[in-house]
PDB file of C-alpha atoms in Angstrom:
ATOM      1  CA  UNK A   1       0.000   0.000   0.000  1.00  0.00           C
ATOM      2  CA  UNK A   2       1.490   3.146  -1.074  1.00  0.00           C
ATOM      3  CA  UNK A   3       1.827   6.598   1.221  1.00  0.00           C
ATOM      4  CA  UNK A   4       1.107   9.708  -0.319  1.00  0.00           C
ATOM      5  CA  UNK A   5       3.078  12.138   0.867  1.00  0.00           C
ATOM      6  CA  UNK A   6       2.494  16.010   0.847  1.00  0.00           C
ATOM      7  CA  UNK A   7       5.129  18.767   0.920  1.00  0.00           C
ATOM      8  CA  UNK A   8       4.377  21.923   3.117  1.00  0.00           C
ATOM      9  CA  UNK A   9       2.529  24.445   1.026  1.00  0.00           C
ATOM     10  CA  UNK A  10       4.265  27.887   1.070  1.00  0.00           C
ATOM     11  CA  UNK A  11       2.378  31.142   1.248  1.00  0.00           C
ATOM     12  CA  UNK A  12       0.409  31.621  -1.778  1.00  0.00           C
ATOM     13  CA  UNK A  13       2.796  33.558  -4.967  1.00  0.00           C
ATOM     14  CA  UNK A  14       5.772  33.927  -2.278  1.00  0.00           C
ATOM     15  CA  UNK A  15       8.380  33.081  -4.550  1.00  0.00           C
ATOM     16  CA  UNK A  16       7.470  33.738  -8.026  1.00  0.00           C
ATOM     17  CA  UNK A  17       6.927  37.890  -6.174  1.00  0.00           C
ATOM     18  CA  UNK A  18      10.313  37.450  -5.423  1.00  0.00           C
ATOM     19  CA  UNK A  19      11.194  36.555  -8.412  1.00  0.00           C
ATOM     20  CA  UNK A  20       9.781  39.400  -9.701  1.00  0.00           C
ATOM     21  CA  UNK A  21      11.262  41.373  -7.184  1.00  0.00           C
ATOM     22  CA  UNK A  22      14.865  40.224  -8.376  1.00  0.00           C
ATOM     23  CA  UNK A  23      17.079  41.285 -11.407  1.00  0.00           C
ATOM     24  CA  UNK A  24      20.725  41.033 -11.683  1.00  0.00           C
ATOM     25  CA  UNK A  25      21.599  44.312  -9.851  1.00  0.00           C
ATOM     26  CA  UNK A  26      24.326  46.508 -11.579  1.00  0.00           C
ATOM     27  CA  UNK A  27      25.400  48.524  -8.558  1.00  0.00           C
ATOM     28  CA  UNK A  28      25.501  46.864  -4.815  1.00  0.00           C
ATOM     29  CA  UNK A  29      25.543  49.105  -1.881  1.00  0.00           C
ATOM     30  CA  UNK A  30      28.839  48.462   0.372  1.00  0.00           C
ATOM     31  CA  UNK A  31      27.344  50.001   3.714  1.00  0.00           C
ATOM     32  CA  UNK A  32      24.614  46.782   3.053  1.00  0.00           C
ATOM     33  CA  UNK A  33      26.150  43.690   3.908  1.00  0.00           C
ATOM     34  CA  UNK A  34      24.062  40.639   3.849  1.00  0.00           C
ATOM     35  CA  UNK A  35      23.568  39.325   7.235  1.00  0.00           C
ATOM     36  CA  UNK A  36      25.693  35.633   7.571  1.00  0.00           C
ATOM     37  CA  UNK A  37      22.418  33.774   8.530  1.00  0.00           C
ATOM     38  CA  UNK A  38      20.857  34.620   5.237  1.00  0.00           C
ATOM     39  CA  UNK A  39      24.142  33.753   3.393  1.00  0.00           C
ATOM     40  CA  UNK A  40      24.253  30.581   5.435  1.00  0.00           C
ATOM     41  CA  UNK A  41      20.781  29.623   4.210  1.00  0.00           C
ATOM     42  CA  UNK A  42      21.572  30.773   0.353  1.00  0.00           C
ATOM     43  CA  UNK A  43      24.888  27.980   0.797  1.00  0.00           C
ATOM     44  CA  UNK A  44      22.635  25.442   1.944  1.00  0.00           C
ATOM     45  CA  UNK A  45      19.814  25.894  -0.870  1.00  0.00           C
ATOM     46  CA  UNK A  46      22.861  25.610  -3.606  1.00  0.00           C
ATOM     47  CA  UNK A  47      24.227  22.178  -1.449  1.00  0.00           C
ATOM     48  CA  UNK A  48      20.658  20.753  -1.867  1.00  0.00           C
ATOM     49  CA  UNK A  49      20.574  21.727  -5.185  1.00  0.00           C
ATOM     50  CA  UNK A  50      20.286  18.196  -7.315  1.00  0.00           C
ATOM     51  CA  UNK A  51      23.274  16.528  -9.695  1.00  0.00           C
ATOM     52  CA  UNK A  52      23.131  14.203 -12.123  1.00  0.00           C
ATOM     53  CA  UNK A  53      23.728  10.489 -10.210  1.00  0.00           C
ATOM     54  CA  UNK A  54      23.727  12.811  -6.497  1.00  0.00           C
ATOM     55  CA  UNK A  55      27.785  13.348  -7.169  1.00  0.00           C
ATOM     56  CA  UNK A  56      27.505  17.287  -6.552  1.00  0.00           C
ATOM     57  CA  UNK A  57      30.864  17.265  -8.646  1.00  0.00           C
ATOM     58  CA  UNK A  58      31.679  21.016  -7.856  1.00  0.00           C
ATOM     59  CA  UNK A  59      32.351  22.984  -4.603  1.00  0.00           C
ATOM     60  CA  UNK A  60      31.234  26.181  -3.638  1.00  0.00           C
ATOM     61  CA  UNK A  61      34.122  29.182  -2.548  1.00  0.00           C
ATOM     62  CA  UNK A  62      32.439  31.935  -0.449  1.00  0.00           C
ATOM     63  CA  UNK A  63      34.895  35.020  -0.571  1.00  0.00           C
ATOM     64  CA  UNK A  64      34.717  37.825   1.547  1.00  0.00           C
ATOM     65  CA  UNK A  65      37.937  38.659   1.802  1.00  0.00           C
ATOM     66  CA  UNK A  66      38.233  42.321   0.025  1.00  0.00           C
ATOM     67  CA  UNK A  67      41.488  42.388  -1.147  1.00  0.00           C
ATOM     68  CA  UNK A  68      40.649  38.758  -2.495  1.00  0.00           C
ATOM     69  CA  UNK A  69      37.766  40.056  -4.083  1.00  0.00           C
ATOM     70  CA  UNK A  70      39.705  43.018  -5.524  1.00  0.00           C
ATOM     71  CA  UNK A  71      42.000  40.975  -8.022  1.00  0.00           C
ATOM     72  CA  UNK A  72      39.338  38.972  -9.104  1.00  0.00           C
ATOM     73  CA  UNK A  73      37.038  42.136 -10.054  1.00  0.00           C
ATOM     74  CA  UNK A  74      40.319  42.748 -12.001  1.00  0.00           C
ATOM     75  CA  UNK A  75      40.181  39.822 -14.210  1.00  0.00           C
ATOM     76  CA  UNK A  76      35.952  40.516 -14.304  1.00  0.00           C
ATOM     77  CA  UNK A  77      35.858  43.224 -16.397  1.00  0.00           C
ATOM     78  CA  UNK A  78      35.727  45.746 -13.593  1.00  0.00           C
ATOM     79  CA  UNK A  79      32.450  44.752 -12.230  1.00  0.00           C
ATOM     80  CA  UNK A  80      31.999  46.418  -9.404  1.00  0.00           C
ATOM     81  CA  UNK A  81      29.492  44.243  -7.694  1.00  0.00           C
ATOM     82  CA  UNK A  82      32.409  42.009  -6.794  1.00  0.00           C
ATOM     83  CA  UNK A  83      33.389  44.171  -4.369  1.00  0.00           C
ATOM     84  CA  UNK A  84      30.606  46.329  -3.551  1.00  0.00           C
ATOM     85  CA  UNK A  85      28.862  43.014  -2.587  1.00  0.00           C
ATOM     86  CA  UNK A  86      29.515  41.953   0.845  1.00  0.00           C
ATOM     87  CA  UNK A  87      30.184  38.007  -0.551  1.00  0.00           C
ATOM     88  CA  UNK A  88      31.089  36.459  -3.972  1.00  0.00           C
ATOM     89  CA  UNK A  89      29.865  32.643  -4.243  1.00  0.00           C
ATOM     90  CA  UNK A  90      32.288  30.934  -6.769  1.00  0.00           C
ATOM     91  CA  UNK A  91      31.312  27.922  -7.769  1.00  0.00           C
ATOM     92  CA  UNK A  92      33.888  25.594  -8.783  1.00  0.00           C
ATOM     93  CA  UNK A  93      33.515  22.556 -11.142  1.00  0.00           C
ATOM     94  CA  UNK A  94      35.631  19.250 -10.410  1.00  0.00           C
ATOM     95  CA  UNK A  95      38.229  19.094 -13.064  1.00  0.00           C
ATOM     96  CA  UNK A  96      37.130  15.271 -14.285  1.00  0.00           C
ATOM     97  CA  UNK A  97      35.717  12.432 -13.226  1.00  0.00           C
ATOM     98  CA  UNK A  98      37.605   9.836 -11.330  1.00  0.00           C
ATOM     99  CA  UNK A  99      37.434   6.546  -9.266  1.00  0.00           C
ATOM    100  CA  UNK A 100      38.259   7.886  -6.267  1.00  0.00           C
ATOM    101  CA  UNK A 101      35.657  10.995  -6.484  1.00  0.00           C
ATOM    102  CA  UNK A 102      32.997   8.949  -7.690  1.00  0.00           C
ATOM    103  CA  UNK A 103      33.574   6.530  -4.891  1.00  0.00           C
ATOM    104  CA  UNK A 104      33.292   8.657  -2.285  1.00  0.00           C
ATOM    105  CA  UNK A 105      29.620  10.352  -3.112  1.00  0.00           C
ATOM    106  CA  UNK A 106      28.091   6.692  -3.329  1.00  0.00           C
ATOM    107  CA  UNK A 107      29.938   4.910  -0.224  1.00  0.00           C
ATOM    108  CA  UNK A 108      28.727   8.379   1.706  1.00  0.00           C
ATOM    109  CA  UNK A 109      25.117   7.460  -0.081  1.00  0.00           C
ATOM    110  CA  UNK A 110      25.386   4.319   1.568  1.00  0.00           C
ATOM    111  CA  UNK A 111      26.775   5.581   5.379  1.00  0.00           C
ATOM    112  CA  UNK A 112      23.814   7.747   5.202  1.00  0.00           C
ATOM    113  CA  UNK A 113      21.019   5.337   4.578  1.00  0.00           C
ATOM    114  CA  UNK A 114      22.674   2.390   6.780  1.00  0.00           C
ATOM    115  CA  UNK A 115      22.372  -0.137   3.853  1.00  0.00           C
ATOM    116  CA  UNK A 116      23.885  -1.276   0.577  1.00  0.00           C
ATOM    117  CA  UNK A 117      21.437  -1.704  -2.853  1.00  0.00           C
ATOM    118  CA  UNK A 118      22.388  -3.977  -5.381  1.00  0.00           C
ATOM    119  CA  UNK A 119      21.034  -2.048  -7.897  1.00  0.00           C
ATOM    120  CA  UNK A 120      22.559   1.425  -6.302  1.00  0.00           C
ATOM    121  CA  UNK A 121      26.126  -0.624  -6.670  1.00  0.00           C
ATOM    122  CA  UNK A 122      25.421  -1.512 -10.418  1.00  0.00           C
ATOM    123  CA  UNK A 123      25.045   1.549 -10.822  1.00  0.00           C
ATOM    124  CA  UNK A 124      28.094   2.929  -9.832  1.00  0.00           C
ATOM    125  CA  UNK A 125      29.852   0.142 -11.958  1.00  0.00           C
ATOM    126  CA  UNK A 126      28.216   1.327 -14.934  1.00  0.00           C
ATOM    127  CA  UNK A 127      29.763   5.050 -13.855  1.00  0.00           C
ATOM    128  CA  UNK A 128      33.172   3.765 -12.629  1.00  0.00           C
ATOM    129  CA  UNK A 129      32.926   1.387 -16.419  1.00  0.00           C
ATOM    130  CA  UNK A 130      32.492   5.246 -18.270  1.00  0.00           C
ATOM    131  CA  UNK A 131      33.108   8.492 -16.344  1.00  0.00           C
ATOM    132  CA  UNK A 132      36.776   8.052 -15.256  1.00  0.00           C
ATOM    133  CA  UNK A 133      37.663   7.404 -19.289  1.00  0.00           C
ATOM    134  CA  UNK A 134      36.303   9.919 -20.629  1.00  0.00           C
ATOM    135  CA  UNK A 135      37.791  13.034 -22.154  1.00  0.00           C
ATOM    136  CA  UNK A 136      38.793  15.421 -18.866  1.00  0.00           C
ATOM    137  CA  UNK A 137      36.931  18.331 -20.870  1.00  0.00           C
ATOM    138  CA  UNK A 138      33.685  16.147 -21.235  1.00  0.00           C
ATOM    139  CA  UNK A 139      33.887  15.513 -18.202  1.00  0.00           C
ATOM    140  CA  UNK A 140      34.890  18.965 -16.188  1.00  0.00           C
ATOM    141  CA  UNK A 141      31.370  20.351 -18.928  1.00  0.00           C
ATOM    142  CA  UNK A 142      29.430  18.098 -17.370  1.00  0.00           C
ATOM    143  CA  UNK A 143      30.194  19.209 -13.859  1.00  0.00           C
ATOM    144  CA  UNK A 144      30.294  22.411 -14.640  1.00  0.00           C
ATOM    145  CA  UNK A 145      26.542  21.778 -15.827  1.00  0.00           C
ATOM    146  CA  UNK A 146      25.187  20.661 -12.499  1.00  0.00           C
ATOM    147  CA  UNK A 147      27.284  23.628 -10.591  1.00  0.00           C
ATOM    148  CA  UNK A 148      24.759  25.686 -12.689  1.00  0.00           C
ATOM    149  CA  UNK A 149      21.445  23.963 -11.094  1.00  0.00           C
ATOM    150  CA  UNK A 150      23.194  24.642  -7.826  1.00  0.00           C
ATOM    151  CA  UNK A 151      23.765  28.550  -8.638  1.00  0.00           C
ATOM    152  CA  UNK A 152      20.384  28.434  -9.876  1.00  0.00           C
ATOM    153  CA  UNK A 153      18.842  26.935  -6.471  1.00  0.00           C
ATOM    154  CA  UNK A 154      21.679  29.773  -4.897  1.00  0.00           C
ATOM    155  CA  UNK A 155      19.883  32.638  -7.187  1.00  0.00           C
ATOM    156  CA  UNK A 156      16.092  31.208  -6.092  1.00  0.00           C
ATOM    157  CA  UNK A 157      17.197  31.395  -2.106  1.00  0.00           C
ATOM    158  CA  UNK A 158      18.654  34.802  -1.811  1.00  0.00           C
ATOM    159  CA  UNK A 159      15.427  35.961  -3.841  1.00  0.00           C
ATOM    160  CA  UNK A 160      13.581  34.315  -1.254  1.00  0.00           C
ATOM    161  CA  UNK A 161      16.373  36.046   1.334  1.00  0.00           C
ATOM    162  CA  UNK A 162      15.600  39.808   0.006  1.00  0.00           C
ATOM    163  CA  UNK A 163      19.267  39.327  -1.274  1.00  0.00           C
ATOM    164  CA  UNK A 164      20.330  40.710  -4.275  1.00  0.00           C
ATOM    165  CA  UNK A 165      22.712  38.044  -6.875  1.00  0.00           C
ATOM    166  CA  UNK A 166      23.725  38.801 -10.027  1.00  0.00           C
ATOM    167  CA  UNK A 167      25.545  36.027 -12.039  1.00  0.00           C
ATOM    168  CA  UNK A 168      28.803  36.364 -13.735  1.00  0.00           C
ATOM    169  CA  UNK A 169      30.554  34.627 -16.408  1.00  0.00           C
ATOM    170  CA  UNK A 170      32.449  37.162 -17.186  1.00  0.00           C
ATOM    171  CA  UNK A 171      35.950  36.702 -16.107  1.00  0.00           C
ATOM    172  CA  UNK A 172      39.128  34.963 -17.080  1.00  0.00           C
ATOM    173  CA  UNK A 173      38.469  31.261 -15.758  1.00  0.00           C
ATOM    174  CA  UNK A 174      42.228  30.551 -15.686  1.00  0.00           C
ATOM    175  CA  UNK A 175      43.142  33.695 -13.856  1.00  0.00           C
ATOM    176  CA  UNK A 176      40.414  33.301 -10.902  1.00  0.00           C
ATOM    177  CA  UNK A 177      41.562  29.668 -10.499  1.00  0.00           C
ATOM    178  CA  UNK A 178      44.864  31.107  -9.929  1.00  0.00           C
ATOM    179  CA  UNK A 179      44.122  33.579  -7.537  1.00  0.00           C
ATOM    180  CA  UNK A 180      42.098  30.614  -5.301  1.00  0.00           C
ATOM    181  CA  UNK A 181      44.189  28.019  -6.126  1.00  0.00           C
ATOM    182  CA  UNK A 182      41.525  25.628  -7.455  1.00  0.00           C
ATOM    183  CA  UNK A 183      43.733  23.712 -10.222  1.00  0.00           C
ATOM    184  CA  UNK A 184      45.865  22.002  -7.298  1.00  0.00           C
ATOM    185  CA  UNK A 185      42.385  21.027  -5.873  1.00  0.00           C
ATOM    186  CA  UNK A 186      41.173  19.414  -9.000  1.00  0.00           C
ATOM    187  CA  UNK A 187      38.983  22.382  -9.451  1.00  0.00           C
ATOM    188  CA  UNK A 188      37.633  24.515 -12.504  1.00  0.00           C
ATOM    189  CA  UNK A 189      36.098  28.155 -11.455  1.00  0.00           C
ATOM    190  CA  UNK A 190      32.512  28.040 -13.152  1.00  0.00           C
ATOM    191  CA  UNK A 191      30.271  30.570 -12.637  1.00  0.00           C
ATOM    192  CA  UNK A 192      30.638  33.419 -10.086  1.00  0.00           C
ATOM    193  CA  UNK A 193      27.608  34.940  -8.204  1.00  0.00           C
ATOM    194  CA  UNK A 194      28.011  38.436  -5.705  1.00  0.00           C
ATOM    195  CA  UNK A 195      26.107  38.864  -3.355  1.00  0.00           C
ATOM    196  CA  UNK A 196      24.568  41.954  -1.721  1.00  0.00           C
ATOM    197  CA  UNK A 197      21.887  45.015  -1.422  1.00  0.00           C
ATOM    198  CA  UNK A 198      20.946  47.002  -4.844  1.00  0.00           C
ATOM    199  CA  UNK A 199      21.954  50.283  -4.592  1.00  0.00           C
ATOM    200  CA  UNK A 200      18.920  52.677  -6.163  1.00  0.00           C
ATOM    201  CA  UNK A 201      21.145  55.483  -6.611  1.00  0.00           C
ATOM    202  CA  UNK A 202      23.525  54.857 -10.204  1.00  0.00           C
ATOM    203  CA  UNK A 203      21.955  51.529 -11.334  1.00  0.00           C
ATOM    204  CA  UNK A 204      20.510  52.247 -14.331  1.00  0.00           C
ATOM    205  CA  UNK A 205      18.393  49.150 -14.458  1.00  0.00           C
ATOM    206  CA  UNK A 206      17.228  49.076 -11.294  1.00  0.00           C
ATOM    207  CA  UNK A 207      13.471  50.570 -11.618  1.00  0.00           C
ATOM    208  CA  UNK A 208      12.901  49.385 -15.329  1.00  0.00           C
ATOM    209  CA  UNK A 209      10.222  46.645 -16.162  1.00  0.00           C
ATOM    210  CA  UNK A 210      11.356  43.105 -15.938  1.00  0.00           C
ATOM    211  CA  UNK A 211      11.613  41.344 -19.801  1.00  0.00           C
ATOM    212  CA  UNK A 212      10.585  38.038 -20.345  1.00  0.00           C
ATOM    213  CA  UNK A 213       8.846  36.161 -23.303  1.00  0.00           C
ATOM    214  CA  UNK A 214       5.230  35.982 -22.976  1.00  0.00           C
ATOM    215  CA  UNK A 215       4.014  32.707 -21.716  1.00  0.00           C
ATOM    216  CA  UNK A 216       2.440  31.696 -24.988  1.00  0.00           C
ATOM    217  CA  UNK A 217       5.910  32.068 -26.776  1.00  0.00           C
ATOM    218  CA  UNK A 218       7.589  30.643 -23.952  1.00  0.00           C
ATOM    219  CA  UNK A 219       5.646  27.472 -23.015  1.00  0.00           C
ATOM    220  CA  UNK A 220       4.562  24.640 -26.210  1.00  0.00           C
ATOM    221  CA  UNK A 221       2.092  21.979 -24.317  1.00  0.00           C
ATOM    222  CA  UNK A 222       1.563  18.356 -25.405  1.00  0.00           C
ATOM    223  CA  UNK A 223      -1.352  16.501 -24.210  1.00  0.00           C
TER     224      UNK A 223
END
């Protein structure tokens, strides 16, 4: 006999208001920092973020530190929400996939849950068979694909927060994984994501009307 079971209902339109409410913001306000509990909770929405086979093959950087965050606005095309923002998320793809990563997510599966399943173990044979021999640069753009669903579950939370995000892919990859080091961790910077409070004063997009397709051009139904 199956269980039905039903997931607490939110207030009604919370989050899609917020997402209305949010926009990548041009010009952060330094005085604003965001407060560590809300960071903590924007973290914890991109951990829970799902991955294709639950390996979460990327890690998340939080920088605060200014003269960090300095050089990399540097090698960002001067974007000054890098360090106007009180924290910059980077998330950081694993390099490839190998044995000893893939390993480690499904023996932690299986600590977690108390129990082995057969069918859980063929399927990390089938990954261990494939993954590890492919080419590292298949392999890092497939990581670097599920750090995205993260940053997007990251982007969602800190609407939910009252937290302004605006995501970056514009900097020099190989120049931000030098300043953190990531190579010699097995690490490939991403996608980078500031965090902090718009400033209404000098950010020219800040009051104009949000732009997205209509939902007739956006959405194609098959029934």
């Amino acid at each position: 006999m199956s269980t039905t079971v039903t997931a607490p209902t939110p207030s009604s339109d919370a989050l899609i208001e917020r997402m209305n409410w949010r926009y990548a913001a041009k010009k952060m306000d330094p005085a604003q920092p965001v407060p560590e509990d809300k960071v903590a909770r924007i973290v914890e929405a991109a951990r829970l973020a799902p991955t294709s086979s639950g390996l979460q093959p990327f890690e998340l950087i939080v920088v605060t530190n200014p003269e960090v965050r300095a050089r990399i606005r540097e090698i960002a095309w001067n974007q000054a929400q890098i360090t106007d923002g009180s924290h910059l998320l980077v998330f950081a793809a694993w390099d490839t996939y190998t044995a000893e990563r893939i390993n480690t997510m499904f023996d932690l599966t299986n600590q977690v849950r108390g129990f082995t399943n057969e069918g859980w173990e063929n399927y990390r044979q089938m990954l261990l068979s494939s993954y590890p021999q492919r080419d590292a640069e298949v392999n890092f753009q497939h990581a670097a694909r599920q750090a995205y669903i993260a940053m997007s579950a990251a982007l969602l939370a800190a609407a939910f927060e009252g937290v302004d995000a605006t995501p970056m892919e514009g900097f020099d990859p190989a120049k931000l994984d030098e300043i953190l080091g990531l190579r010699a961790r097995g690490l490939r910077s991403a996608v980078i994501v500031p965090l902090g409070h718009r400033q209404v004063d000098g950010d020219w997009l800040v009051k104009l009307p949000k732009v997205r397709r209509p939902l007739e051009q956006f959405v194609s139904e098959l029934r």
